[in-house]
Amino acid sequence: MYLTKDEEKILDGEHGEVMERMFRLLARLGDIYGADQMIPVGSVQVAGVSYKSIGDPGMEFLEDMASKGTKVKVLTFLNPAGMDLENWKKLGFPKEFAKNQLQIMQSFKEMGIIITSTCTPYLAGNLPRFREHIAWSESSAVSFSNSVIGARTNREGGPSALAAGICGKTPNYGLHLWQERQPNVRVDVSARLEFSSDFGALGYYVGKQVKNKIPYFTGIKDADTDQLKALGAAMAASGAVALYHVEGLTPEADLVEKKGLETISIGEKELKDTYEKLNTGKNPDIVILGCPHASLREISLVAQQIEGKHLKKPLWICTSRMMKEAADRMGFTDTIEKAGGHVVGDTCMVVSPIEQMGYKTTGVNSGKAANYLPGFCKQEVVFANIYYLLEGQQ
Ligand code: F3S
């Protein structure tokens, strides 16, 4: 890989030990994947934030980095943490867990990283532009930024994203290159898609089929950004889809080459079978919405649905701190809390320790959450649309 004189100096240690280590990691990745050069990135999103995921070794690594005066060079956001950073006590998060999580956040803050913990940074102050090179790591955020926005990122690991933030660069390979963004399978959808959960089920099914290919969807007549985020999140979870195109909806769909692709078809039967497969439990102990993190539109919909009601079981809507503050200001949070639910900031059902909090069966409308909850959180899952789940709570 071509390196500038300045980049060679970094590898020679002239910019300090941390820069050298971080840049070496990026250079090695570039060599493995055949990158021609390093390119500057406009922003970074770092995964590996929850104490549940990174444990003591991760916490100590970050403390060490921060204590050496390491700082990021570009706008860097974080993936969800393991708890609501402000209301963790009220929500019943364990004290010891909270202490460690707060230490992790402190280390990130000392490095100049914005401690906004969300998988929807594009809704919360980190919106890339079309064709901007970025280095993000949470798989649904990667999928959304590549597919719906048309920005360019590989699916970074936690360490490579952190290194990109510190160096301000990433190796130029994979989805940074136009020729690597071409679809290699056509997905023809005839199933009726109404709810976000339908998009989640579709994404789950397609991810299983296509693994890490780039699908080109036809037959999806309309979808709002919440539905597209549900689709991409599920495909990235059940497969490893980091980019998809939707005819007539996503910005690169008209520009890519579509001739001669193998085709898979999805009708009502495939969608129904997917719902059945994802439902492993009955009668949720808790319903958790907001995977990926809820938008204001999704929070306001929940508030409308449960206004004046009394929920029988706990309800969380996970979102970013920014969305929560807007929801507080609009009175949505108040409406939801009066009904017995919570708008939970900074975390989500998968990276928080819900199994330690006594929950065994979780209701979700997200294909991604339904995919991960059994393995990561030992949960049985009720997977359904939002109206069905909220109805069951009343
Ligand atoms: Fe986001 Fe957690 Fe879902 S990180 S995409 S809410 S599993």
PDB file of N, CA, C and O and ligand atoms in Angstrom, residues 79-80 118-120 138 140 233 290-293 318 347-351 366 368-369 372, ligand 1:
ATOM      1  N   ASN A  79     -21.334   3.401  19.930  1.00  0.00           N
ATOM      2  CA  ASN A  79     -22.443   2.461  19.889  1.00  0.00           C
ATOM      3  C   ASN A  79     -23.155   2.460  21.257  1.00  0.00           C
ATOM      4  O   ASN A  79     -22.599   2.964  22.233  1.00  0.00           O
ATOM      5  N   PRO A  80     -24.353   1.863  21.369  1.00  0.00           N
ATOM      6  CA  PRO A  80     -25.009   1.824  22.675  1.00  0.00           C
ATOM      7  C   PRO A  80     -24.146   1.242  23.801  1.00  0.00           C
ATOM      8  O   PRO A  80     -23.372   0.304  23.587  1.00  0.00           O
ATOM      9  N   THR A 118     -25.254   5.408  20.531  1.00  0.00           N
ATOM     10  CA  THR A 118     -26.418   5.045  19.725  1.00  0.00           C
ATOM     11  C   THR A 118     -26.010   4.312  18.451  1.00  0.00           C
ATOM     12  O   THR A 118     -24.926   4.555  17.911  1.00  0.00           O
ATOM     13  N   CYS A 119     -26.904   3.438  18.001  1.00  0.00           N
ATOM     14  CA  CYS A 119     -26.683   2.771  16.708  1.00  0.00           C
ATOM     15  C   CYS A 119     -27.362   3.546  15.594  1.00  0.00           C
ATOM     16  O   CYS A 119     -27.367   3.098  14.449  1.00  0.00           O
ATOM     17  N   THR A 120     -27.957   4.708  15.899  1.00  0.00           N
ATOM     18  CA  THR A 120     -28.509   5.582  14.859  1.00  0.00           C
ATOM     19  C   THR A 120     -27.833   6.958  14.935  1.00  0.00           C
ATOM     20  O   THR A 120     -28.517   7.976  15.133  1.00  0.00           O
ATOM     21  N   GLU A 138     -20.997  -0.311  13.981  1.00  0.00           N
ATOM     22  CA  GLU A 138     -22.217  -1.064  14.337  1.00  0.00           C
ATOM     23  C   GLU A 138     -22.925  -1.474  13.034  1.00  0.00           C
ATOM     24  O   GLU A 138     -23.133  -0.647  12.149  1.00  0.00           O
ATOM     25  N   SER A 140     -25.915  -2.234  11.878  1.00  0.00           N
ATOM     26  CA  SER A 140     -27.112  -1.601  11.300  1.00  0.00           C
ATOM     27  C   SER A 140     -26.803  -0.171  10.853  1.00  0.00           C
ATOM     28  O   SER A 140     -27.333   0.309   9.848  1.00  0.00           O
ATOM     29  N   ALA A 233     -30.895  -3.621   9.396  1.00  0.00           N
ATOM     30  CA  ALA A 233     -30.406  -4.172  10.668  1.00  0.00           C
ATOM     31  C   ALA A 233     -30.568  -5.685  10.694  1.00  0.00           C
ATOM     32  O   ALA A 233     -29.655  -6.415  11.081  1.00  0.00           O
ATOM     33  N   GLY A 290     -37.317  -0.339  19.687  1.00  0.00           N
ATOM     34  CA  GLY A 290     -36.180   0.553  19.436  1.00  0.00           C
ATOM     35  C   GLY A 290     -34.916  -0.198  19.105  1.00  0.00           C
ATOM     36  O   GLY A 290     -33.856   0.051  19.689  1.00  0.00           O
ATOM     37  N   CYS A 291     -35.007  -1.135  18.160  1.00  0.00           N
ATOM     38  CA  CYS A 291     -33.823  -1.801  17.619  1.00  0.00           C
ATOM     39  C   CYS A 291     -33.959  -1.780  16.109  1.00  0.00           C
ATOM     40  O   CYS A 291     -34.839  -2.476  15.600  1.00  0.00           O
ATOM     41  N   PRO A 292     -33.152  -1.009  15.391  1.00  0.00           N
ATOM     42  CA  PRO A 292     -32.226   0.013  15.862  1.00  0.00           C
ATOM     43  C   PRO A 292     -32.950   1.111  16.671  1.00  0.00           C
ATOM     44  O   PRO A 292     -34.167   1.207  16.631  1.00  0.00           O
ATOM     45  N   HIS A 293     -32.150   1.902  17.366  1.00  0.00           N
ATOM     46  CA  HIS A 293     -32.687   2.944  18.241  1.00  0.00           C
ATOM     47  C   HIS A 293     -33.855   3.694  17.604  1.00  0.00           C
ATOM     48  O   HIS A 293     -33.793   4.073  16.430  1.00  0.00           O
ATOM     49  N   CYS A 318     -36.033   1.930  23.401  1.00  0.00           N
ATOM     50  CA  CYS A 318     -34.618   2.309  23.445  1.00  0.00           C
ATOM     51  C   CYS A 318     -34.330   3.330  22.356  1.00  0.00           C
ATOM     52  O   CYS A 318     -34.795   3.197  21.218  1.00  0.00           O
ATOM     53  N   THR A 347     -28.844   2.787  25.508  1.00  0.00           N
ATOM     54  CA  THR A 347     -28.593   1.338  25.540  1.00  0.00           C
ATOM     55  C   THR A 347     -29.625   0.606  24.711  1.00  0.00           C
ATOM     56  O   THR A 347     -30.447   1.222  24.026  1.00  0.00           O
ATOM     57  N   CYS A 348     -29.586  -0.713  24.732  1.00  0.00           N
ATOM     58  CA  CYS A 348     -30.609  -1.490  24.042  1.00  0.00           C
ATOM     59  C   CYS A 348     -30.753  -2.864  24.685  1.00  0.00           C
ATOM     60  O   CYS A 348     -29.978  -3.237  25.562  1.00  0.00           O
ATOM     61  N   MET A 349     -31.741  -3.588  24.191  1.00  0.00           N
ATOM     62  CA  MET A 349     -32.086  -4.893  24.783  1.00  0.00           C
ATOM     63  C   MET A 349     -30.987  -5.931  24.625  1.00  0.00           C
ATOM     64  O   MET A 349     -30.923  -6.896  25.383  1.00  0.00           O
ATOM     65  N   VAL A 350     -30.109  -5.754  23.649  1.00  0.00           N
ATOM     66  CA  VAL A 350     -29.093  -6.781  23.410  1.00  0.00           C
ATOM     67  C   VAL A 350     -27.823  -6.509  24.222  1.00  0.00           C
ATOM     68  O   VAL A 350     -27.223  -7.437  24.767  1.00  0.00           O
ATOM     69  N   VAL A 351     -27.425  -5.230  24.333  1.00  0.00           N
ATOM     70  CA  VAL A 351     -26.169  -4.949  25.042  1.00  0.00           C
ATOM     71  C   VAL A 351     -26.366  -4.644  26.523  1.00  0.00           C
ATOM     72  O   VAL A 351     -25.398  -4.483  27.250  1.00  0.00           O
ATOM     73  N   SER A 366     -38.342  -6.193  16.176  1.00  0.00           N
ATOM     74  CA  SER A 366     -37.122  -6.057  15.381  1.00  0.00           C
ATOM     75  C   SER A 366     -36.562  -7.428  14.992  1.00  0.00           C
ATOM     76  O   SER A 366     -36.332  -8.275  15.873  1.00  0.00           O
ATOM     77  N   LYS A 368     -33.599  -7.925  13.946  1.00  0.00           N
ATOM     78  CA  LYS A 368     -32.245  -8.018  14.487  1.00  0.00           C
ATOM     79  C   LYS A 368     -32.280  -8.462  15.952  1.00  0.00           C
ATOM     80  O   LYS A 368     -31.545  -9.360  16.355  1.00  0.00           O
ATOM     81  N   ALA A 369     -33.143  -7.825  16.743  1.00  0.00           N
ATOM     82  CA  ALA A 369     -33.225  -8.197  18.167  1.00  0.00           C
ATOM     83  C   ALA A 369     -33.683  -9.646  18.308  1.00  0.00           C
ATOM     84  O   ALA A 369     -33.148 -10.397  19.135  1.00  0.00           O
ATOM     85  N   TYR A 372     -30.736 -11.919  17.872  1.00  0.00           N
ATOM     86  CA  TYR A 372     -29.671 -11.958  18.894  1.00  0.00           C
ATOM     87  C   TYR A 372     -30.137 -12.312  20.308  1.00  0.00           C
ATOM     88  O   TYR A 372     -29.347 -12.797  21.114  1.00  0.00           O
TER      89      TYR A 372
HETATM   90 FE1  F3S B   1     -28.922  -1.047  17.911  1.00  0.00          FE
HETATM   91 FE2  F3S B   1     -28.845  -2.745  19.878  1.00  0.00          FE
HETATM   92 FE3  F3S B   1     -30.390  -3.216  17.844  1.00  0.00          FE
HETATM   93  S1  F3S B   1     -27.120  -1.738  18.977  1.00  0.00           S
HETATM   94  S2  F3S B   1     -29.387  -2.249  16.122  1.00  0.00           S
HETATM   95  S3  F3S B   1     -30.591  -1.503  19.261  1.00  0.00           S
HETATM   96  S4  F3S B   1     -29.159  -4.716  18.914  1.00  0.00           S
END
